[in-house]
Coordinates of N, CA, C and O in Angstrom, one line a residue:
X1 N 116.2 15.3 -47.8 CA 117.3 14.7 -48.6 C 117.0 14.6 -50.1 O 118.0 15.0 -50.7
X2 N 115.8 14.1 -51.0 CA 115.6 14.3 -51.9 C 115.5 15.5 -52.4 O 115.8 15.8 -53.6
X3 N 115.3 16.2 -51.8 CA 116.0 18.1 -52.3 C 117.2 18.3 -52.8 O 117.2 19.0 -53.9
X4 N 118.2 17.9 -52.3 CA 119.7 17.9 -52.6 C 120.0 17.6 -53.7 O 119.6 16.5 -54.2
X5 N 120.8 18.6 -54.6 CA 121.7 17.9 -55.5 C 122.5 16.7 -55.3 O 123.2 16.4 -54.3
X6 N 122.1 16.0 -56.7 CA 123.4 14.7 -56.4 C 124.4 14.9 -56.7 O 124.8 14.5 -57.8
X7 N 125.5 15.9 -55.7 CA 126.6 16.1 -55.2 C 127.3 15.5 -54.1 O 126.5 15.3 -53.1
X8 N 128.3 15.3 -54.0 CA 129.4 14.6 -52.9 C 128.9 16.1 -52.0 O 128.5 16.2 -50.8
X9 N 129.1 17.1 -52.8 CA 129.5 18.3 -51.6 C 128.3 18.3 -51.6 O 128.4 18.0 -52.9
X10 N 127.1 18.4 -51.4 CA 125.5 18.8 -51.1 C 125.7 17.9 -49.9 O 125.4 18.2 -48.7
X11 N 126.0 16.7 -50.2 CA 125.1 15.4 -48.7 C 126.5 16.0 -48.1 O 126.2 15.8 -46.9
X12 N 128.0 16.7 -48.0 CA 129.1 16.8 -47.1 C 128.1 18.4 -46.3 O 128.2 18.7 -45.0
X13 N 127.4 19.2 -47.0 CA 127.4 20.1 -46.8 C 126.0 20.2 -45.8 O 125.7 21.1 -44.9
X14 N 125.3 19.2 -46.1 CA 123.4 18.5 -45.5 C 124.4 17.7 -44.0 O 124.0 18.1 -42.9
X15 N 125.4 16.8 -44.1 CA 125.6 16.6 -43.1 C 126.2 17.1 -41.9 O 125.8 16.9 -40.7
X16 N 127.2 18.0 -42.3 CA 127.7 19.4 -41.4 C 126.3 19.9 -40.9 O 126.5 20.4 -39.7
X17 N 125.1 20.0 -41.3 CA 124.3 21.1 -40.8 C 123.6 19.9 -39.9 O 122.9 20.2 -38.9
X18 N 123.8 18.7 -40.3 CA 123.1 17.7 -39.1 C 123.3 17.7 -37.7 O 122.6 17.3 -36.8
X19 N 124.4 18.3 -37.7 CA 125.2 18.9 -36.1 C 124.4 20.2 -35.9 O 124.6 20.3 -34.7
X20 N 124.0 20.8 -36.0 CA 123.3 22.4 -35.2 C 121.8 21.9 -35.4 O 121.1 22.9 -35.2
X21 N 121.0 20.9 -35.7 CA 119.8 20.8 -35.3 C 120.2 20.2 -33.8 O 121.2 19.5 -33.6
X22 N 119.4 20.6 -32.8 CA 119.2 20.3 -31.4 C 117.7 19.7 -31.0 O 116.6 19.9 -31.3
X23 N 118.5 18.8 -30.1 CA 118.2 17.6 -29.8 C 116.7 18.1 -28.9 O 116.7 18.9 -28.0
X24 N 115.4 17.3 -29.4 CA 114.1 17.5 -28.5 C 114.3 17.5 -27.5 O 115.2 16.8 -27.2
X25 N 113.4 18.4 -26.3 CA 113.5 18.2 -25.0 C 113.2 16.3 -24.2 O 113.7 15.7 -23.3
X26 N 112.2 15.9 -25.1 CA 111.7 14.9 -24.5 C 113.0 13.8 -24.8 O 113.0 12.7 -24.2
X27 N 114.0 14.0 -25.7 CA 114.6 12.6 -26.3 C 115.5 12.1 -25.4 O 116.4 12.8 -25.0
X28 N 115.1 10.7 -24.9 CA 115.4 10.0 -24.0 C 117.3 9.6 -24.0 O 117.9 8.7 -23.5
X29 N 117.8 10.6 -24.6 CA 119.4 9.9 -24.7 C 120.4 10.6 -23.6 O 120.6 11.8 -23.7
X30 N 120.9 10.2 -22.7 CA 122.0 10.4 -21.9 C 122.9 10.0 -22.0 O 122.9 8.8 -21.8
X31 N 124.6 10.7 -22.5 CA 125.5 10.0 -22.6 C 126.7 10.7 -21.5 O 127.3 11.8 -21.4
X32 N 126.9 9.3 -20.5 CA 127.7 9.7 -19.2 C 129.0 10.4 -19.2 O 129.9 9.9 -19.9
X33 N 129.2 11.3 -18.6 CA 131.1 11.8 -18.9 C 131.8 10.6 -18.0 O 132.5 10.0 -18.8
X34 N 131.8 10.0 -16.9 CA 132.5 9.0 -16.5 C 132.2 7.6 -16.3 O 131.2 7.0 -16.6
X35 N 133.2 7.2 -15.8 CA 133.2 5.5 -15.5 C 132.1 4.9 -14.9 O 131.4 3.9 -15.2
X36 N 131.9 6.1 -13.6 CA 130.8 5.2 -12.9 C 129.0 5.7 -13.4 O 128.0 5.1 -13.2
X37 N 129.2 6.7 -14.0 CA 127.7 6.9 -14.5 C 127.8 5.6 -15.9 O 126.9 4.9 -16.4
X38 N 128.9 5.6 -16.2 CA 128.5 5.0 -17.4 C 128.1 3.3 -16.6 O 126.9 3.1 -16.5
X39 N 128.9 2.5 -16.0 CA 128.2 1.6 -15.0 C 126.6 1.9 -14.6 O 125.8 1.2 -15.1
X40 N 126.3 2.7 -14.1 CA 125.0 3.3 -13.3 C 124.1 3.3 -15.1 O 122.9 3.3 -14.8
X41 N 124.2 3.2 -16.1 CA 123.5 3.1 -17.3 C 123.6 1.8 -18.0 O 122.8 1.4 -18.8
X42 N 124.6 1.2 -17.7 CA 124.4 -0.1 -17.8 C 123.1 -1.0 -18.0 O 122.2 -0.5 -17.4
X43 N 122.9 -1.9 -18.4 CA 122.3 -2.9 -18.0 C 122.5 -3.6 -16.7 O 123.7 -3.9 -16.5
X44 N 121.8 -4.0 -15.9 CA 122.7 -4.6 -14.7 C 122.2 -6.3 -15.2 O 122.7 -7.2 -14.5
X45 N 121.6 -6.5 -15.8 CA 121.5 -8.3 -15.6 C 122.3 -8.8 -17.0 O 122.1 -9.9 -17.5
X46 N 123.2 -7.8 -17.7 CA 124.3 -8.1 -18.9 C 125.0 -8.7 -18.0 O 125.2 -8.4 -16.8
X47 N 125.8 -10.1 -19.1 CA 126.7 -10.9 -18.5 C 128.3 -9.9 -18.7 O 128.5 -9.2 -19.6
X48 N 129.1 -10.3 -17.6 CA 129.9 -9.7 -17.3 C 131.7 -10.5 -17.0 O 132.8 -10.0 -16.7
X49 N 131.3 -11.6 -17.4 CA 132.5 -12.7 -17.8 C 133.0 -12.8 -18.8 O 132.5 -12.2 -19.8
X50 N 134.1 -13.7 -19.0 CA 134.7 -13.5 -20.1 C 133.8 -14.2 -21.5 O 132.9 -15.1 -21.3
X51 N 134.1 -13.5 -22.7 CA 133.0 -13.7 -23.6 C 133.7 -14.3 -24.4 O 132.9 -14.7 -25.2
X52 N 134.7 -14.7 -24.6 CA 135.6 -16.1 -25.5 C 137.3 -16.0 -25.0 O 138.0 -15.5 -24.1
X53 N 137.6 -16.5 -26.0 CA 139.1 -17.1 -25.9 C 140.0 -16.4 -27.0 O 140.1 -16.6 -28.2
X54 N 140.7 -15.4 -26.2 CA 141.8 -15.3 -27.1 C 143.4 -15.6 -27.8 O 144.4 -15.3 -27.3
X55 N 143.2 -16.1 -29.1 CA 144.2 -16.4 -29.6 C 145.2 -15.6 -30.3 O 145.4 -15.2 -31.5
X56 N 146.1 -15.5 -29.0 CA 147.3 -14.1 -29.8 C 147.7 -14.6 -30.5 O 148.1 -13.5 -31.1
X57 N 148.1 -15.5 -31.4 CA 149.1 -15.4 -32.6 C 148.4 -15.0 -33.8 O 148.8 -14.4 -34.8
X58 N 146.8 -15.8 -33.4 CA 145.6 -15.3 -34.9 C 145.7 -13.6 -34.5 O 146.1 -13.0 -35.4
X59 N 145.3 -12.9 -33.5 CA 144.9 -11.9 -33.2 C 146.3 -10.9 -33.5 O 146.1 -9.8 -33.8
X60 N 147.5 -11.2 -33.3 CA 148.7 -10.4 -33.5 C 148.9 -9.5 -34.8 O 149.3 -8.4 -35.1
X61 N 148.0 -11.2 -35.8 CA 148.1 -10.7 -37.4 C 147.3 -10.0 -37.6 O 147.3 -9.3 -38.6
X62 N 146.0 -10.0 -36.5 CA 144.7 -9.0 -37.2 C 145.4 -7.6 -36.5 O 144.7 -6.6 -36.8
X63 N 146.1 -7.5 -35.9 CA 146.3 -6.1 -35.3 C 147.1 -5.6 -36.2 O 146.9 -4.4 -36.7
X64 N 148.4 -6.4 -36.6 CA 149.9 -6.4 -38.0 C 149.0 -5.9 -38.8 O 149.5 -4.9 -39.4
X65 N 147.6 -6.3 -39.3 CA 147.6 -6.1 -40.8 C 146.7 -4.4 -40.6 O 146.9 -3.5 -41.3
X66 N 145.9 -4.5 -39.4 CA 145.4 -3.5 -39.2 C 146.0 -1.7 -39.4 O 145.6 -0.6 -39.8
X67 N 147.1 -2.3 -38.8 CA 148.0 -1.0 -38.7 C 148.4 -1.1 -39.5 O 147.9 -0.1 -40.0
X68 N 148.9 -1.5 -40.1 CA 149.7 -1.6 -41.5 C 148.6 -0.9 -42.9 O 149.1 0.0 -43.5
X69 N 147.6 -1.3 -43.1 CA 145.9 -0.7 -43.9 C 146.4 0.8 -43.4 O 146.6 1.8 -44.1
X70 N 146.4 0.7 -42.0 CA 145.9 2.4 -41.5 C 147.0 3.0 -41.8 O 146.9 4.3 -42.0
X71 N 148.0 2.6 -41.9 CA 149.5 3.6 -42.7 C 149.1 3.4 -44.0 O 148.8 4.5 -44.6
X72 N 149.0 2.2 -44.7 CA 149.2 2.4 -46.2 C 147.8 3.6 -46.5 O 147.9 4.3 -47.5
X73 N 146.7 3.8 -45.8 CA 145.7 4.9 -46.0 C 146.0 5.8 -46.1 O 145.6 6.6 -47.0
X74 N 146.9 6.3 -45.1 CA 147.3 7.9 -44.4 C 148.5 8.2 -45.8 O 148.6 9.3 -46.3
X75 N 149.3 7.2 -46.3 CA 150.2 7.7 -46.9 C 149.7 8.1 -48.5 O 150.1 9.0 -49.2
X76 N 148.6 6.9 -48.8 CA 147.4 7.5 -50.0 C 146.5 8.5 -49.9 O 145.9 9.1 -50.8
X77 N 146.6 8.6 -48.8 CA 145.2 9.9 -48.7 C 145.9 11.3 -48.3 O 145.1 12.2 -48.1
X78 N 147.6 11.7 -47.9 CA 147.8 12.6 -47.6 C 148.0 13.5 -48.2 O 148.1 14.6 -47.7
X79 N 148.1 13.2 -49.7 CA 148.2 14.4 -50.8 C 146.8 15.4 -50.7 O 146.9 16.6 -50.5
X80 N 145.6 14.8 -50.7 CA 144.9 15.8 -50.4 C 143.7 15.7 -48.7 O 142.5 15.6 -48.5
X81 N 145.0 15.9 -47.9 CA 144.4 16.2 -46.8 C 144.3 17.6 -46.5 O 144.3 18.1 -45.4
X82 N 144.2 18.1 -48.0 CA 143.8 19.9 -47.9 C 142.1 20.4 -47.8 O 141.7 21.6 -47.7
X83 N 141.3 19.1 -48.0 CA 140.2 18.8 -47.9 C 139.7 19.5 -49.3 O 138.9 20.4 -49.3
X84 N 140.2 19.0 -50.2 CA 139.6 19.5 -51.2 C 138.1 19.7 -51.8 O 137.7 18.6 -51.7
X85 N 137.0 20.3 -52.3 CA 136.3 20.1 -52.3 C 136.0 18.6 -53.7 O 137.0 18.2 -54.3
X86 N 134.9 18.2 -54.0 CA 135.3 17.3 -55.0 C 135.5 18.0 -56.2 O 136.5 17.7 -56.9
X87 N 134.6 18.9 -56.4 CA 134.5 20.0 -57.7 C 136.0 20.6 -57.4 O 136.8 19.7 -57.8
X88 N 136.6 21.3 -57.0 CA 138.2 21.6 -57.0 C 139.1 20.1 -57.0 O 140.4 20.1 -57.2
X89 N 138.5 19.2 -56.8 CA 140.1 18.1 -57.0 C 138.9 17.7 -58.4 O 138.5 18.8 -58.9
X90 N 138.5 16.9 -59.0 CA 137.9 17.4 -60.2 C 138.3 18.3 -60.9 O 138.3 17.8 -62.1
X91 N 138.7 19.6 -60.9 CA 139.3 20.6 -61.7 C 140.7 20.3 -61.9 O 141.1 20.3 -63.1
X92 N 141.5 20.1 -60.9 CA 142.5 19.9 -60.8 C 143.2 18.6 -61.5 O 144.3 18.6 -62.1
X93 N 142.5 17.5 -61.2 CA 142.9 16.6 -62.1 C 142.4 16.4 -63.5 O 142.9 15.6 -64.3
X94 N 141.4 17.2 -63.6 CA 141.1 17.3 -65.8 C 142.0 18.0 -66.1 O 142.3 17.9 -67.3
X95 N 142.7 18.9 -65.4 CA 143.2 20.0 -65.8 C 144.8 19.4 -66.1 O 145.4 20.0 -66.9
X96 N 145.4 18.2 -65.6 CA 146.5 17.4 -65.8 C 146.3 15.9 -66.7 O 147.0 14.9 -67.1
X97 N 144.9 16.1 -66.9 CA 144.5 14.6 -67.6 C 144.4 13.5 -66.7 O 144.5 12.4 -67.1
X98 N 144.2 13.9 -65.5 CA 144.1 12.5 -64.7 C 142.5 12.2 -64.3 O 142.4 11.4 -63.4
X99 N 141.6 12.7 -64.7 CA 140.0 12.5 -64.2 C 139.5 11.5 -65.3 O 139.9 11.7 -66.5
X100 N 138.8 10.7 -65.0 CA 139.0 10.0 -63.0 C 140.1 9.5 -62.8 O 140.9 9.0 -63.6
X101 N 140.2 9.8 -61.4 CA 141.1 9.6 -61.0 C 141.3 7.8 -60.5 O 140.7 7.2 -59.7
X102 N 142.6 7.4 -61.3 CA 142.9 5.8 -61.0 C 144.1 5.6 -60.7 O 144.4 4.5 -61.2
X103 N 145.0 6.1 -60.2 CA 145.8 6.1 -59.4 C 146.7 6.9 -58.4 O 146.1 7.4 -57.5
X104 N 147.6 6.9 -58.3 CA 148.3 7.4 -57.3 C 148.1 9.2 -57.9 O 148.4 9.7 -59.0
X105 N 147.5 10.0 -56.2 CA 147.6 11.6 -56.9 C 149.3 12.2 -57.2 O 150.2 12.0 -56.4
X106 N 149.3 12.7 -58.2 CA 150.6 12.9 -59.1 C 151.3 14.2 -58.5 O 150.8 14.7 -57.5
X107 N 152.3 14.6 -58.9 CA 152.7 16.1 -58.2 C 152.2 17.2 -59.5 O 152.3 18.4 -59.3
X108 N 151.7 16.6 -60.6 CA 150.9 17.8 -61.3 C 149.9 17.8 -60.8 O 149.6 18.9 -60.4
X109 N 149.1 17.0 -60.7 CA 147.4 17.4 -59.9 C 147.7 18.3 -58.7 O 147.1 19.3 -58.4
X110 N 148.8 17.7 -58.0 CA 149.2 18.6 -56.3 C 149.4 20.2 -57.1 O 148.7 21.1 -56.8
X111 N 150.4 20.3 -58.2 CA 150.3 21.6 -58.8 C 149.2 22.2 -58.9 O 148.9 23.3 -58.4
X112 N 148.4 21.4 -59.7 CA 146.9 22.2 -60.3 C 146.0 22.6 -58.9 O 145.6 23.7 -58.7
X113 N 145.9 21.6 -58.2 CA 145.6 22.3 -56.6 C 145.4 23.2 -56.4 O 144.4 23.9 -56.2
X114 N 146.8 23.3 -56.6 CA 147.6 24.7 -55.7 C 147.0 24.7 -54.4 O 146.3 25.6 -53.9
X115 N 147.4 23.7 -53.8 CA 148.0 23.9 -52.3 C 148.1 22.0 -51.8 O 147.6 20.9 -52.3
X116 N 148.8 22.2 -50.7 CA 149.2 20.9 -50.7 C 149.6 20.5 -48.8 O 150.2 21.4 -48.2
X117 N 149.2 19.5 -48.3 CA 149.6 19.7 -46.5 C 150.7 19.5 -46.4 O 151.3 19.5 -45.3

């Protein structure tokens, strides 16, 4: 890791490759495809009763506000869900005067892009 440039895209590009190292023969990890192996990996002396008290009207607002975050995200973040790299959205927004970027991405930066989902 101290090898890497300090780039966004070095550690995006170090982590992608974290997936094709394979896993030691000896490493003790099993993860079950079903219901009942996953039971059968259990702990068996974990308690198995209810673990508190739920209050739907506190809990309605944590779900309201929840969903609500995860739309207002999706609708901020869909201009570039073209996966830009950082150095191309960087280009793109000096090139319109918006770097850094502090607000809402503009339909000139989506121009400078050039390309958009």
């Amino acid at each position: 890791m101290e090898q890497l440039s300090a780039s966004y895209d070095a550690y995006l590009e170090f982590a992608h490759s974290l997936a094709a190292i394979p896993m030691r023969d000896n490493w003790p990890y099993y993860e079950p495809d079903d219901l009942q192996e996953i039971w059968r990996e259990c702990d068996p002396d974990k308690p198995l009763g209810q673990i508190g008290v739920l209050n739907l009207k506190d809990s309605s607002k944590r779900v309201e506000t929840g969903f609500l975050a995860s739309v207002c995200g999706s609708m901020l973040g869909k201009p570039i869900e073209v996966n830009p790299t950082l150095s191309e959205l960087r280009q793109a927004l000096t090139a319109v005067g918006e770097w850094p970027l502090n607000d809402y991405i503009s339909e000139k930066a989506l121009h400078a892009l050039d390309r958009r989902h």
